[in-house]
Amino acid sequence: MSNIGADGERVSLQQQLTVDYMRMAGHRSNVHGLIEIDVTDVREHIRTIEEETGTKLSFTAFIVSCLATSVGEQPHIQRYRDWRGRFHEFEDVDVNVLIERETDGERIGIPHVIRRANQRTVRSIHDEIRRVKADTTYRPEPGLARLARRLPSFLRRQIWRLPQWFPTRWKRLAGSVAVTSVGMFGTGNGWAISPTNYTLQLTVGGIGTKPRLVDGELRSREFLSLTVTFDHDVVDGAPATRFVQRLNERLKASHGLDIASTE
């Protein structure tokens, strides 16, 4: 496959890796759950913290914290099966997250792994995201790029088999779970469904306003569109459902924000 675009510009390595990733991820037994979560109280809580501290907490940091803590309680949700059929289960939750940055006038998502996110506070995760976003010299972890730079496409695509072959190596390179966001590039509600090479991935969609009965009164509420994707070869339906319920509870309860307000 040629790496020259239609206008004569050379396709970047990142674009090539994305194409390879999508092709290989499409072979997994992914199951997608589309859910709506009332985040009205969460967003009000974040606004209150900003008024009291002057810091506008990253909503992505809050999502990552809730995800990581929920996975830490149910580590089998981030298991991987290697080429010998053995399961690998990790104690630490390393979250691969897209961090929005403006480059050459264009907003793009930069992948970054937040290590041991299940042992971190929302404020700690927020500070790391802001640091990466503000550092113009920052580049994503070079492991995959360095490995892929000189490989032909048919070999380069085999990089994305690492989760099935060597789960521990995959975790060191790219984390154990992923959060990707399409909501950062637009407004309004809506879901996105994306192939993934992870056992568990959250795809954060938009936030929209809908009417809802609260204590018998019709009120306008804010709802987050969230897609939860599991590898059904590793995670069965019942554990996946319990995990989604626990994650939903944490998100609605503004988990971790009380601690963030005092830091």
GROMACS .gro file of C-alpha atoms in nm:
model
  263
    1MET     CA    1   0.000   0.000   0.000
    2SER     CA    2   0.136   0.340  -0.094
    3ASN     CA    3   0.200   0.596   0.180
    4ILE     CA    4   0.155   0.892  -0.056
    5GLY     CA    5  -0.171   1.085  -0.018
    6ALA     CA    6  -0.394   1.202  -0.302
    7ASP     CA    7  -0.248   1.553  -0.290
    8GLY     CA    8   0.107   1.421  -0.306
    9GLU     CA    9   0.180   1.460   0.064
   10ARG     CA   10   0.340   1.170   0.247
   11VAL     CA   11   0.114   0.993   0.497
   12SER     CA   12   0.251   1.031   0.849
   13LEU     CA   13   0.365   0.734   1.055
   14GLN     CA   14   0.087   0.802   1.303
   15GLN     CA   15  -0.173   0.779   1.025
   16GLN     CA   16  -0.019   0.456   0.898
   17LEU     CA   17  -0.027   0.309   1.251
   18THR     CA   18  -0.392   0.412   1.288
   19VAL     CA   19  -0.486   0.232   0.964
   20ASP     CA   20  -0.296  -0.079   1.075
   21TYR     CA   21  -0.457  -0.064   1.419
   22MET     CA   22  -0.810  -0.045   1.281
   23ARG     CA   23  -0.753  -0.337   1.044
   24MET     CA   24  -0.620  -0.565   1.316
   25ALA     CA   25  -0.864  -0.456   1.587
   26GLY     CA   26  -1.153  -0.541   1.357
   27HIS     CA   27  -1.072  -0.912   1.397
   28ARG     CA   28  -1.151  -0.916   1.772
   29SER     CA   29  -1.481  -1.028   1.924
   30ASN     CA   30  -1.577  -0.682   2.045
   31VAL     CA   31  -1.913  -0.617   2.208
   32HIS     CA   32  -2.029  -0.256   2.246
   33GLY     CA   33  -2.264  -0.117   2.508
   34LEU     CA   34  -2.417   0.227   2.447
   35ILE     CA   35  -2.523   0.398   2.769
   36GLU     CA   36  -2.636   0.741   2.880
   37ILE     CA   37  -2.524   0.881   3.214
   38ASP     CA   38  -2.673   1.183   3.391
   39VAL     CA   39  -2.370   1.403   3.459
   40THR     CA   40  -2.558   1.718   3.559
   41ASP     CA   41  -2.444   1.699   3.922
   42VAL     CA   42  -2.090   1.605   3.820
   43ARG     CA   43  -2.052   1.908   3.594
   44GLU     CA   44  -2.201   2.135   3.861
   45HIS     CA   45  -1.954   1.990   4.112
   46ILE     CA   46  -1.664   2.062   3.876
   47ARG     CA   47  -1.788   2.420   3.826
   48THR     CA   48  -1.808   2.466   4.205
   49ILE     CA   49  -1.449   2.346   4.245
   50GLU     CA   50  -1.339   2.592   3.978
   51GLU     CA   51  -1.512   2.879   4.161
   52GLU     CA   52  -1.354   2.781   4.493
   53THR     CA   53  -1.002   2.694   4.374
   54GLY     CA   54  -0.960   2.864   4.037
   55THR     CA   55  -0.884   2.525   3.877
   56LYS     CA   56  -1.113   2.385   3.610
   57LEU     CA   57  -1.075   2.010   3.652
   58SER     CA   58  -1.049   1.802   3.337
   59PHE     CA   59  -1.364   1.600   3.273
   60THR     CA   60  -1.142   1.341   3.105
   61ALA     CA   61  -0.939   1.310   3.428
   62PHE     CA   62  -1.261   1.240   3.616
   63ILE     CA   63  -1.363   0.971   3.363
   64VAL     CA   64  -1.017   0.810   3.381
   65SER     CA   65  -1.026   0.807   3.761
   66CYS     CA   66  -1.370   0.644   3.777
   67LEU     CA   67  -1.273   0.388   3.514
   68ALA     CA   68  -0.942   0.298   3.679
   69THR     CA   69  -1.092   0.265   4.027
   70SER     CA   70  -1.371   0.043   3.894
   71VAL     CA   71  -1.123  -0.177   3.707
   72GLY     CA   72  -0.904  -0.195   4.018
   73GLU     CA   73  -1.201  -0.348   4.203
   74GLN     CA   74  -1.262  -0.599   3.922
   75PRO     CA   75  -0.918  -0.667   3.770
   76HIS     CA   76  -1.049  -0.957   3.560
   77ILE     CA   77  -1.208  -0.692   3.338
   78GLN     CA   78  -0.861  -0.604   3.202
   79ARG     CA   79  -0.736  -0.959   3.154
   80TYR     CA   80  -0.562  -1.067   2.835
   81ARG     CA   81  -0.514  -1.412   2.686
   82ASP     CA   82  -0.169  -1.488   2.540
   83TRP     CA   83  -0.080  -1.709   2.244
   84ARG     CA   84  -0.067  -2.016   2.472
   85GLY     CA   85  -0.420  -1.960   2.599
   86ARG     CA   86  -0.309  -1.837   2.943
   87PHE     CA   87  -0.483  -1.542   3.110
   88HIS     CA   88  -0.279  -1.246   3.230
   89GLU     CA   89  -0.437  -1.028   3.497
   90PHE     CA   90  -0.282  -0.700   3.614
   91GLU     CA   91  -0.306  -0.523   3.948
   92ASP     CA   92  -0.213  -0.178   3.816
   93VAL     CA   93  -0.452  -0.004   3.577
   94ASP     CA   94  -0.258   0.182   3.307
   95VAL     CA   95  -0.499   0.395   3.105
   96ASN     CA   96  -0.420   0.495   2.746
   97VAL     CA   97  -0.600   0.827   2.697
   98LEU     CA   98  -0.628   1.073   2.409
   99ILE     CA   99  -0.514   1.421   2.513
  100GLU     CA  100  -0.634   1.703   2.293
  101ARG     CA  101  -0.369   1.939   2.158
  102GLU     CA  102  -0.359   2.202   1.888
  103THR     CA  103  -0.084   2.143   1.635
  104ASP     CA  104  -0.039   2.366   1.329
  105GLY     CA  105  -0.387   2.508   1.386
  106GLU     CA  106  -0.549   2.164   1.400
  107ARG     CA  107  -0.691   1.992   1.706
  108ILE     CA  108  -0.567   1.635   1.735
  109GLY     CA  109  -0.573   1.364   1.998
  110ILE     CA  110  -0.233   1.259   2.135
  111PRO     CA  111  -0.219   0.911   2.299
  112HIS     CA  112  -0.063   0.907   2.644
  113VAL     CA  113  -0.053   0.632   2.910
  114ILE     CA  114  -0.145   0.733   3.264
  115ARG     CA  115   0.030   0.476   3.481
  116ARG     CA  116  -0.130   0.325   3.795
  117ALA     CA  117  -0.437   0.541   3.748
  118ASN     CA  118  -0.627   0.330   4.003
  119GLN     CA  119  -0.389   0.461   4.271
  120ARG     CA  120  -0.412   0.825   4.165
  121THR     CA  121  -0.646   1.109   4.259
  122VAL     CA  122  -0.851   1.301   4.005
  123ARG     CA  123  -0.633   1.608   4.065
  124SER     CA  124  -0.313   1.408   4.005
  125ILE     CA  125  -0.448   1.273   3.676
  126HIS     CA  126  -0.570   1.622   3.582
  127ASP     CA  127  -0.224   1.770   3.646
  128GLU     CA  128  -0.058   1.507   3.426
  129ILE     CA  129  -0.303   1.565   3.140
  130ARG     CA  130  -0.253   1.942   3.158
  131ARG     CA  131   0.125   1.901   3.171
  132VAL     CA  132   0.127   1.683   2.859
  133LYS     CA  133  -0.115   1.914   2.681
  134ALA     CA  134   0.095   2.223   2.755
  135ASP     CA  135   0.435   2.069   2.676
  136THR     CA  136   0.502   2.145   2.310
  137THR     CA  137   0.814   1.928   2.320
  138TYR     CA  138   0.617   1.623   2.436
  139ARG     CA  139   0.592   1.325   2.208
  140PRO     CA  140   0.392   1.007   2.272
  141GLU     CA  141   0.585   0.716   2.421
  142PRO     CA  142   0.822   0.614   2.141
  143GLY     CA  143   0.808   0.238   2.181
  144LEU     CA  144   0.559   0.153   1.907
  145ALA     CA  145   0.680   0.426   1.673
  146ARG     CA  146   1.039   0.320   1.710
  147LEU     CA  147   0.944  -0.042   1.648
  148ALA     CA  148   0.726   0.039   1.346
  149ARG     CA  149   0.923   0.310   1.172
  150ARG     CA  150   1.117   0.087   0.933
  151LEU     CA  151   0.885  -0.210   0.900
  152PRO     CA  152   0.684  -0.285   0.585
  153SER     CA  153   0.307  -0.268   0.632
  154PHE     CA  154   0.242  -0.643   0.656
  155LEU     CA  155   0.497  -0.670   0.939
  156ARG     CA  156   0.396  -0.342   1.100
  157ARG     CA  157   0.042  -0.469   1.139
  158GLN     CA  158   0.171  -0.755   1.351
  159ILE     CA  159   0.257  -0.502   1.624
  160TRP     CA  160  -0.112  -0.493   1.703
  161ARG     CA  161  -0.107  -0.865   1.779
  162LEU     CA  162   0.099  -0.793   2.092
  163PRO     CA  163  -0.206  -0.811   2.322
  164GLN     CA  164  -0.270  -1.170   2.208
  165TRP     CA  165   0.095  -1.270   2.199
  166PHE     CA  166   0.264  -1.087   2.486
  167PRO     CA  167   0.012  -0.906   2.712
  168THR     CA  168   0.273  -0.782   2.959
  169ARG     CA  169   0.474  -0.623   2.680
  170TRP     CA  170   0.156  -0.464   2.540
  171LYS     CA  171   0.075  -0.314   2.881
  172ARG     CA  172   0.422  -0.160   2.907
  173LEU     CA  173   0.392  -0.007   2.561
  174ALA     CA  174   0.027   0.100   2.544
  175GLY     CA  175  -0.144   0.047   2.879
  176SER     CA  176  -0.404  -0.208   2.988
  177VAL     CA  177  -0.731  -0.019   2.913
  178ALA     CA  178  -0.816   0.277   2.692
  179VAL     CA  179  -1.025   0.594   2.693
  180THR     CA  180  -1.084   0.763   2.361
  181SER     CA  181  -1.297   1.070   2.311
  182VAL     CA  182  -1.490   1.197   2.013
  183GLY     CA  183  -1.670   1.455   2.226
  184MET     CA  184  -1.356   1.668   2.241
  185PHE     CA  185  -1.392   1.748   1.871
  186GLY     CA  186  -1.751   1.870   1.869
  187THR     CA  187  -2.064   1.953   2.066
  188GLY     CA  188  -2.391   1.778   2.135
  189ASN     CA  189  -2.469   1.422   2.234
  190GLY     CA  190  -2.407   1.106   2.034
  191TRP     CA  191  -2.217   0.779   2.051
  192ALA     CA  192  -1.921   0.646   1.854
  193ILE     CA  193  -1.830   0.281   1.798
  194SER     CA  194  -1.465   0.206   1.734
  195PRO     CA  195  -1.263  -0.115   1.693
  196THR     CA  196  -1.016  -0.162   1.975
  197ASN     CA  197  -0.720  -0.381   2.059
  198TYR     CA  198  -0.792  -0.356   2.432
  199THR     CA  199  -0.998  -0.590   2.646
  200LEU     CA  200  -1.181  -0.280   2.772
  201GLN     CA  201  -1.223   0.060   2.611
  202LEU     CA  202  -1.442   0.361   2.687
  203THR     CA  203  -1.537   0.586   2.397
  204VAL     CA  204  -1.656   0.918   2.534
  205GLY     CA  205  -1.916   1.082   2.315
  206GLY     CA  206  -2.088   1.416   2.349
  207ILE     CA  207  -2.297   1.569   2.626
  208GLY     CA  208  -2.652   1.672   2.542
  209THR     CA  209  -2.943   1.821   2.733
  210LYS     CA  210  -3.270   1.632   2.779
  211PRO     CA  211  -3.578   1.670   2.998
  212ARG     CA  212  -3.613   1.430   3.290
  213LEU     CA  213  -3.847   1.386   3.582
  214VAL     CA  214  -3.667   1.459   3.910
  215ASP     CA  215  -3.874   1.433   4.231
  216GLY     CA  216  -4.188   1.465   4.021
  217GLU     CA  217  -4.069   1.779   3.846
  218LEU     CA  218  -3.962   1.799   3.482
  219ARG     CA  219  -3.609   1.939   3.466
  220SER     CA  220  -3.340   1.986   3.204
  221ARG     CA  221  -3.051   1.747   3.265
  222GLU     CA  222  -2.714   1.685   3.099
  223PHE     CA  223  -2.644   1.334   2.967
  224LEU     CA  224  -2.311   1.187   2.862
  225SER     CA  225  -2.310   0.937   2.573
  226LEU     CA  226  -2.064   0.662   2.660
  227THR     CA  227  -1.969   0.349   2.465
  228VAL     CA  228  -1.821   0.063   2.669
  229THR     CA  229  -1.641  -0.197   2.456
  230PHE     CA  230  -1.534  -0.542   2.580
  231ASP     CA  231  -1.348  -0.829   2.418
  232HIS     CA  232  -1.607  -1.103   2.457
  233ASP     CA  233  -1.339  -1.371   2.415
  234VAL     CA  234  -1.204  -1.260   2.754
  235VAL     CA  235  -1.494  -1.098   2.943
  236ASP     CA  236  -1.835  -1.264   2.973
  237GLY     CA  237  -2.162  -1.075   2.970
  238ALA     CA  238  -2.245  -1.096   3.342
  239PRO     CA  239  -1.911  -0.955   3.467
  240ALA     CA  240  -1.927  -0.687   3.198
  241THR     CA  241  -2.276  -0.584   3.312
  242ARG     CA  242  -2.167  -0.566   3.678
  243PHE     CA  243  -1.869  -0.355   3.582
  244VAL     CA  244  -2.080  -0.110   3.381
  245GLN     CA  245  -2.322  -0.076   3.673
  246ARG     CA  246  -2.037   0.002   3.913
  247LEU     CA  247  -1.881   0.251   3.672
  248ASN     CA  248  -2.220   0.418   3.627
  249GLU     CA  249  -2.257   0.453   4.004
  250ARG     CA  250  -1.917   0.616   4.037
  251LEU     CA  251  -1.977   0.862   3.757
  252LYS     CA  252  -2.316   0.969   3.892
  253ALA     CA  253  -2.178   1.004   4.246
  254SER     CA  254  -1.895   1.239   4.137
  255HIS     CA  255  -1.645   0.988   4.272
  256GLY     CA  256  -1.313   1.145   4.371
  257LEU     CA  257  -1.419   1.507   4.325
  258ASP     CA  258  -1.452   1.576   4.698
  259ILE     CA  259  -1.086   1.485   4.742
  260ALA     CA  260  -0.992   1.695   4.438
  261SER     CA  261  -1.162   2.002   4.589
  262THR     CA  262  -0.932   1.989   4.893
  263GLU     CA  263  -0.602   1.930   4.713
   0.00000   0.00000   0.00000
